[in-house]
mmCIF file of N, CA, C and O in Angstrom:
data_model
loop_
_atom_site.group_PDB
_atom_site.id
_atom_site.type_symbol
_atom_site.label_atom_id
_atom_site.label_comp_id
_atom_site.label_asym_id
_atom_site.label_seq_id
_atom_site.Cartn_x
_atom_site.Cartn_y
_atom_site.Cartn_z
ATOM 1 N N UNK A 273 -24.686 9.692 -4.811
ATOM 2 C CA UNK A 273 -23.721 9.147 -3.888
ATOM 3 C C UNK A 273 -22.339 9.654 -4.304
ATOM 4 O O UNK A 273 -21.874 9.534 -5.438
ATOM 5 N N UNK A 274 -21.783 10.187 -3.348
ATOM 6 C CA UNK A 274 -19.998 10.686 -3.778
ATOM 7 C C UNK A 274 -19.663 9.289 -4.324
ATOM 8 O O UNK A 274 -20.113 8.143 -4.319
ATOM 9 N N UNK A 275 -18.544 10.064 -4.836
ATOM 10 C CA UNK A 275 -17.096 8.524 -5.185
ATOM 11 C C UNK A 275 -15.632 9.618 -4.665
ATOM 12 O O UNK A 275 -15.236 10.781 -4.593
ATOM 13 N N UNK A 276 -15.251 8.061 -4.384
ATOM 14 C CA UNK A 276 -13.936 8.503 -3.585
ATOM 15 C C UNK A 276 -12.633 8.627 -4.639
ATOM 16 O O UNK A 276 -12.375 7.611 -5.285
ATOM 17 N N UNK A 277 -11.980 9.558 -4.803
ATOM 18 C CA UNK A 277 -11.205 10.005 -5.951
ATOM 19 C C UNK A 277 -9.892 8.875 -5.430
ATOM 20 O O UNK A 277 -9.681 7.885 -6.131
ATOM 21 N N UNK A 278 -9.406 9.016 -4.693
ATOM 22 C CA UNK A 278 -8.140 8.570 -3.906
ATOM 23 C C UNK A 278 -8.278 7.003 -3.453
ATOM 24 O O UNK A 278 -9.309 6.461 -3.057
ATOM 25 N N UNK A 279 -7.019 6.424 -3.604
ATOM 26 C CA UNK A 279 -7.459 5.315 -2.557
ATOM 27 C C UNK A 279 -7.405 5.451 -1.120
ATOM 28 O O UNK A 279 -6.485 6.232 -0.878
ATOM 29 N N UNK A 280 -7.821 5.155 -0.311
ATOM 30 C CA UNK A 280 -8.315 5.558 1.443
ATOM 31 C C UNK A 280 -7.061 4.672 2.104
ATOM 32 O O UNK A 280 -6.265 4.946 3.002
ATOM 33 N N UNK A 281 -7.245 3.417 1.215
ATOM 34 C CA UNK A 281 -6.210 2.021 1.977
ATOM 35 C C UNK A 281 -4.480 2.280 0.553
ATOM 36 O O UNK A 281 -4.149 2.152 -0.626
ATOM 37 N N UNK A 282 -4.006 2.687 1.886
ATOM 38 C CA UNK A 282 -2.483 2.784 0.888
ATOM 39 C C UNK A 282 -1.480 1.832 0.962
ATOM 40 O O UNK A 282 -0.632 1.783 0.070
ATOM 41 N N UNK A 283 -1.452 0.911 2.096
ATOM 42 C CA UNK A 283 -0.631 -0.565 1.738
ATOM 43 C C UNK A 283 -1.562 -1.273 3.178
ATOM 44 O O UNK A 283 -2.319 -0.923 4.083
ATOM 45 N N UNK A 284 -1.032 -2.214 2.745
ATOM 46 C CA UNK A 284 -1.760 -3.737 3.582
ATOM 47 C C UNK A 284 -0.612 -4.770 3.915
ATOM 48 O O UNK A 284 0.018 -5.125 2.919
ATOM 49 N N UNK A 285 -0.231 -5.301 5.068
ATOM 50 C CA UNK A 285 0.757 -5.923 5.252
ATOM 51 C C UNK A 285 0.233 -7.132 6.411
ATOM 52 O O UNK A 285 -0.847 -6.929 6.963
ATOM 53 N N UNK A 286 0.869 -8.146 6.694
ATOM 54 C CA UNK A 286 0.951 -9.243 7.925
ATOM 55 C C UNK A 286 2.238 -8.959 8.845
ATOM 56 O O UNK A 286 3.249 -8.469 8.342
ATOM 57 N N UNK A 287 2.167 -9.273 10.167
ATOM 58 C CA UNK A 287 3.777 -9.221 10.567
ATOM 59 C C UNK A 287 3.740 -10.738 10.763
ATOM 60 O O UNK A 287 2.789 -11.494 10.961
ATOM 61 N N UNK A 288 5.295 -11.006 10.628
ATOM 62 C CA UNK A 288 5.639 -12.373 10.962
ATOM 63 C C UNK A 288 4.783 -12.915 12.570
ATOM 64 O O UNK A 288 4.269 -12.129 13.365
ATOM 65 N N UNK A 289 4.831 -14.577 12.737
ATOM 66 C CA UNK A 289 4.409 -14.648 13.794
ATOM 67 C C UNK A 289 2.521 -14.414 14.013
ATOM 68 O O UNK A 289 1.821 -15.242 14.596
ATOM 69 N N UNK A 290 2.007 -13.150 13.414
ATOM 70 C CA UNK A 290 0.931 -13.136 13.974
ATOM 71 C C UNK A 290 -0.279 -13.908 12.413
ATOM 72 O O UNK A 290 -0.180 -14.124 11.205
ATOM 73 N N UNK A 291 -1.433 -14.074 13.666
ATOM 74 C CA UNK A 291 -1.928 -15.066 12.886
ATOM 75 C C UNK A 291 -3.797 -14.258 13.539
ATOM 76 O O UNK A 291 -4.293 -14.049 14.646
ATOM 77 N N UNK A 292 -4.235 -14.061 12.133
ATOM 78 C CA UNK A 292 -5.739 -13.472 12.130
ATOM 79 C C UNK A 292 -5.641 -11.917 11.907
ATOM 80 O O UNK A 292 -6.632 -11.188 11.846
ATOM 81 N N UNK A 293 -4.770 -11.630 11.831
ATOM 82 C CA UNK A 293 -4.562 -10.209 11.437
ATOM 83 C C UNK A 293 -4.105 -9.749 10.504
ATOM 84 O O UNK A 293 -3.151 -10.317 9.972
ATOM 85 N N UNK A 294 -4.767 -8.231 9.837
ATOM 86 C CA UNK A 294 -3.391 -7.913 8.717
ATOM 87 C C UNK A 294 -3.646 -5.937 8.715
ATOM 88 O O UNK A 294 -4.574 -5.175 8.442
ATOM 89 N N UNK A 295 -2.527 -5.834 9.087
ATOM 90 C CA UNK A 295 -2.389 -4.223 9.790
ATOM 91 C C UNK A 295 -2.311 -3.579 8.472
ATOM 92 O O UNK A 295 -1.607 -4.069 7.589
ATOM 93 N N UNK A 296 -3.284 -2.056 8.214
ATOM 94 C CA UNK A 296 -2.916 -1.659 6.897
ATOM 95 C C UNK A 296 -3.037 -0.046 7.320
ATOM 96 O O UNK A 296 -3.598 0.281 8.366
ATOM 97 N N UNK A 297 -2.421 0.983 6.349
ATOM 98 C CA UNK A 297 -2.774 2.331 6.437
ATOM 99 C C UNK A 297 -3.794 3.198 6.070
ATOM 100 O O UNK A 297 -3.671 3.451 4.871
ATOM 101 N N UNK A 298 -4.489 3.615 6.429
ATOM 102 C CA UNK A 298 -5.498 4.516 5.947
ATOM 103 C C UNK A 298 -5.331 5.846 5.877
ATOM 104 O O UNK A 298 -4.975 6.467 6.879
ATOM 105 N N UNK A 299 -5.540 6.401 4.814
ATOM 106 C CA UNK A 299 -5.379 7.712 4.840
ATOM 107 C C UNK A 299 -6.600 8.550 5.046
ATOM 108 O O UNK A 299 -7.643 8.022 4.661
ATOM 109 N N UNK A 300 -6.706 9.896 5.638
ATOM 110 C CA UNK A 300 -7.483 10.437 6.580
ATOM 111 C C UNK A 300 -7.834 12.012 5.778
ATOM 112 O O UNK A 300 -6.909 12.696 5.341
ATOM 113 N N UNK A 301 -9.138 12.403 5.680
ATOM 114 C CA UNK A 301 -9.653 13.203 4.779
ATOM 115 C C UNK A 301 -8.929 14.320 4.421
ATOM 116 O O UNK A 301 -8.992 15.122 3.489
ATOM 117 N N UNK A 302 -8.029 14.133 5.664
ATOM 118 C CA UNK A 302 -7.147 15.707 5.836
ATOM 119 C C UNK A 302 -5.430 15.418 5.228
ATOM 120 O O UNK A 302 -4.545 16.242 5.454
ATOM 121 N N UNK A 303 -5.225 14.380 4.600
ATOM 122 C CA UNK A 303 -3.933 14.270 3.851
ATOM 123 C C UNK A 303 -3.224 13.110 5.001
ATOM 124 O O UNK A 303 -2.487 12.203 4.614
ATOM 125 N N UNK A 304 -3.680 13.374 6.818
ATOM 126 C CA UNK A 304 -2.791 12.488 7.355
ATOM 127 C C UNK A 304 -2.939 11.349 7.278
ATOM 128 O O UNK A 304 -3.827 11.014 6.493
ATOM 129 N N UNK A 305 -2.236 10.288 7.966
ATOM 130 C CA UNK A 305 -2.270 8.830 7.411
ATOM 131 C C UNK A 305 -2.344 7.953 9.133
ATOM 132 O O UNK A 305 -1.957 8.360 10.229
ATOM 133 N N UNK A 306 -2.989 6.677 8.748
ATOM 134 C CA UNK A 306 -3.279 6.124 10.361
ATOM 135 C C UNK A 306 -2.854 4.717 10.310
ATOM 136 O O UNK A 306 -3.099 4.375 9.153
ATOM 137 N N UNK A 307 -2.348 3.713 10.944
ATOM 138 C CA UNK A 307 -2.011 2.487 11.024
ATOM 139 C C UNK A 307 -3.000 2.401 11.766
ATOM 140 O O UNK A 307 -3.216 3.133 12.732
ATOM 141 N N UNK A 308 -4.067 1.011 11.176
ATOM 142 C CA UNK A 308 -4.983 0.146 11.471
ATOM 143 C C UNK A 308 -5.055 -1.328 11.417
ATOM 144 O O UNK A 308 -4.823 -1.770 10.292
ATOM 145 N N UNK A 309 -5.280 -2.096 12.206
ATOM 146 C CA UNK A 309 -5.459 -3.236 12.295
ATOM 147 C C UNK A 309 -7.421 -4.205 11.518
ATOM 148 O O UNK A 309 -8.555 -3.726 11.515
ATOM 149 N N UNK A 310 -7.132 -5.006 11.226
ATOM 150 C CA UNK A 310 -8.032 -6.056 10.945
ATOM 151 C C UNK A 310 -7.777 -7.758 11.334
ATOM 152 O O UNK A 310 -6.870 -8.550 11.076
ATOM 153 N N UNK A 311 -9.093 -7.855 12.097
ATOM 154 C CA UNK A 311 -8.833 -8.948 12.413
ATOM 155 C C UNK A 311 -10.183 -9.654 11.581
ATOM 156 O O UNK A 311 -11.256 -9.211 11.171
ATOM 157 N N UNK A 312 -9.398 -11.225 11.570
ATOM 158 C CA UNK A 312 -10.010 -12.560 10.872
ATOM 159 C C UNK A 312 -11.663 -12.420 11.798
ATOM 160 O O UNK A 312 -11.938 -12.383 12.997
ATOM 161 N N UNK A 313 -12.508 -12.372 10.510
ATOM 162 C CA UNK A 313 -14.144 -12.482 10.665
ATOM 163 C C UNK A 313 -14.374 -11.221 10.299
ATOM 164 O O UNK A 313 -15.283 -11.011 9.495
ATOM 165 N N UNK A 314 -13.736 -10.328 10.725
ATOM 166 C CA UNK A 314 -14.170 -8.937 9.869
ATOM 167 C C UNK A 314 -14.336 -8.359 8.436
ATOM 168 O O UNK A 314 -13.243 -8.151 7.908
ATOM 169 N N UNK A 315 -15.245 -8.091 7.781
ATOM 170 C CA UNK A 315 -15.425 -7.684 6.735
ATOM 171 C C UNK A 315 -14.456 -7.229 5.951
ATOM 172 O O UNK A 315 -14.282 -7.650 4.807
ATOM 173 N N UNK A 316 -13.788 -6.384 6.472
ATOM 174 C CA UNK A 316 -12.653 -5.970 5.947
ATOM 175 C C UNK A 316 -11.130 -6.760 6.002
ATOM 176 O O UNK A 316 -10.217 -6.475 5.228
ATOM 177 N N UNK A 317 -11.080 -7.319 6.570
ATOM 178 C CA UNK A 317 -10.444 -8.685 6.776
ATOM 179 C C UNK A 317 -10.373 -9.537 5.387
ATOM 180 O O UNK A 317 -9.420 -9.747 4.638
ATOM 181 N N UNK A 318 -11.575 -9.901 5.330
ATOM 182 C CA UNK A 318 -11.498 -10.829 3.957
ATOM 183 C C UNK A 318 -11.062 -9.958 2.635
ATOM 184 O O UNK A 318 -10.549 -10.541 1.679
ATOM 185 N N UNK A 319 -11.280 -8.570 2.616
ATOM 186 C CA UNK A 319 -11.563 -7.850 1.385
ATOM 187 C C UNK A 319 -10.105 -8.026 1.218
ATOM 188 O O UNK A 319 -9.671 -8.558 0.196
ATOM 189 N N UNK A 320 -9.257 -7.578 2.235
ATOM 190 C CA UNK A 320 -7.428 -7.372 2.073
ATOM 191 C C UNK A 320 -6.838 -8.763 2.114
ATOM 192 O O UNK A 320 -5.989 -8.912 1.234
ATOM 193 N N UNK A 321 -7.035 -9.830 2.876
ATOM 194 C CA UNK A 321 -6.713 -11.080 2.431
ATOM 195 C C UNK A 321 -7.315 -11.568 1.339
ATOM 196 O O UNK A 321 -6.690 -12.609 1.136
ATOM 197 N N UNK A 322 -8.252 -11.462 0.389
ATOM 198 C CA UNK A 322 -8.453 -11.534 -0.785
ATOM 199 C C UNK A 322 -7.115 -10.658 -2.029
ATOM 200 O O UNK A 322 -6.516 -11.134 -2.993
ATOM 201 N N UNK A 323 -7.090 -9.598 -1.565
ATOM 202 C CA UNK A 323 -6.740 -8.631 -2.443
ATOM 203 C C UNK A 323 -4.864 -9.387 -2.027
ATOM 204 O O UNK A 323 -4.119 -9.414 -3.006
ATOM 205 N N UNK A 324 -4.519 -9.694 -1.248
ATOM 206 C CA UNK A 324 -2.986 -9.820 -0.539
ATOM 207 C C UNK A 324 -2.739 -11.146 -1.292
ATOM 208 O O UNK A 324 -1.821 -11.171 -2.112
ATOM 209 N N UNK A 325 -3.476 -12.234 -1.081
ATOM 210 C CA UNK A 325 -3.318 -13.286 -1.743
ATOM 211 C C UNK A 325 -3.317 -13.160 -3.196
ATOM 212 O O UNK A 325 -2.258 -13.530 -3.704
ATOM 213 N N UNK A 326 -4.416 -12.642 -4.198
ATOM 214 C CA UNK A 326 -4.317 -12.169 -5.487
ATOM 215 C C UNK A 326 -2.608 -11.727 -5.806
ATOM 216 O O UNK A 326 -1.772 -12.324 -6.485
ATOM 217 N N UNK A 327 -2.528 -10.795 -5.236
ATOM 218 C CA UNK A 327 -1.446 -10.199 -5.315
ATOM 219 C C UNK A 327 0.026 -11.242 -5.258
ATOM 220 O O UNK A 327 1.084 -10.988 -5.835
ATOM 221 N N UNK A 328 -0.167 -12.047 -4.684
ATOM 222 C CA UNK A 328 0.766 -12.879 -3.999
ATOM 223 C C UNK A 328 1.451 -13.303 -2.825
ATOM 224 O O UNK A 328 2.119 -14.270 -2.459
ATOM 225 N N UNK A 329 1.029 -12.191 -2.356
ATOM 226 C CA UNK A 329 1.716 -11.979 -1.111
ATOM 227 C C UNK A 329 0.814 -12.767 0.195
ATOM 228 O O UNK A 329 -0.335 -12.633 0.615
ATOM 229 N N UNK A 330 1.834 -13.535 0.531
ATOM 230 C CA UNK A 330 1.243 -14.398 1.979
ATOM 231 C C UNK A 330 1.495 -14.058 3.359
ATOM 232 O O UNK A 330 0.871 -14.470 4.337
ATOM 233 N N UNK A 331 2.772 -13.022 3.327
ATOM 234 C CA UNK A 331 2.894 -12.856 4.662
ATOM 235 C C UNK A 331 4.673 -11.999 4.547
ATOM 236 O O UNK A 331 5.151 -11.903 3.416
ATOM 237 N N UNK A 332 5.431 -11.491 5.663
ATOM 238 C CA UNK A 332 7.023 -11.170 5.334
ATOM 239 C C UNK A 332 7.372 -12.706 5.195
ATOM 240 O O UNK A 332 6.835 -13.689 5.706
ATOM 241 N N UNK A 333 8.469 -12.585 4.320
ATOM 242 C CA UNK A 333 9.642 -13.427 4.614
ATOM 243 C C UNK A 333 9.880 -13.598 5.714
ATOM 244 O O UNK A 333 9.495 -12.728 6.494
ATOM 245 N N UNK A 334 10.545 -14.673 6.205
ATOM 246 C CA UNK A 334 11.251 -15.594 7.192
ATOM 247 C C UNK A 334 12.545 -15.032 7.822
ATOM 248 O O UNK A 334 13.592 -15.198 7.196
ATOM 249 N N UNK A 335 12.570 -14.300 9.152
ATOM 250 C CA UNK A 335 13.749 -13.770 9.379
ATOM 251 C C UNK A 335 14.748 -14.658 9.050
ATOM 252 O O UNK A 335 15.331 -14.337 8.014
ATOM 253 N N UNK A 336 15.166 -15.714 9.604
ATOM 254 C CA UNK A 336 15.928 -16.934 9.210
ATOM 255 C C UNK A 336 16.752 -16.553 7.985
ATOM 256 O O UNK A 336 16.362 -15.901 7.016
ATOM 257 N N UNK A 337 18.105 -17.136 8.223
ATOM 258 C CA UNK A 337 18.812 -16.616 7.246
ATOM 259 C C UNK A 337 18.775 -17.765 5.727
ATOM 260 O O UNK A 337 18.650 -18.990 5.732
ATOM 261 N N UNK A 338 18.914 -16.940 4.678
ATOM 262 C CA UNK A 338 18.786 -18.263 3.283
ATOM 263 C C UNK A 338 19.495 -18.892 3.594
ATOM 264 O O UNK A 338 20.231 -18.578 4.529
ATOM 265 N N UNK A 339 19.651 -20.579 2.678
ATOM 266 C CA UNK A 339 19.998 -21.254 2.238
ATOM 267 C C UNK A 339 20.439 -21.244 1.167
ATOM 268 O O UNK A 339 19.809 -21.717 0.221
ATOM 269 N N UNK A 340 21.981 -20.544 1.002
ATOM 270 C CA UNK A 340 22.667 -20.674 -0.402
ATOM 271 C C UNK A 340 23.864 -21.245 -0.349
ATOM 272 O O UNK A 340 24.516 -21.410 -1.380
#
């Protein structure tokens, strides 16, 4: 069985507002790169909300301006 030298998934993100999704990049055998979506129940879904949460990350910040 090959192994994949590279990582395929190069960032993983949420946009504000949306809810069951988390849009990430894939990179493509040939060097180019693709914006893809995942939605909640999909396999791949859980793998990056696993990996996003680990990480820390829950979602962007709050356009809303701070409180200082």
């Amino acid at each position: 069985m090959p192994s994949l030298k590279q990582p395929i998934i190069e960032v993983a993100w949420r946009h504000a507002g949306e809810q069951g999704k988390i849009h990430f990049r894939a990179k493509r055998a040939d060097g180019t790169s693709r914006h893809l979506i995942t939605k909640d129940g999909e396999a791949l879904y859980s793998l990056l909300d696993e990996h996003l949460l680990e990480m820390g990350y829950t979602g962007p910040k709050s356009s809303k301006p701070s409180e200082h």
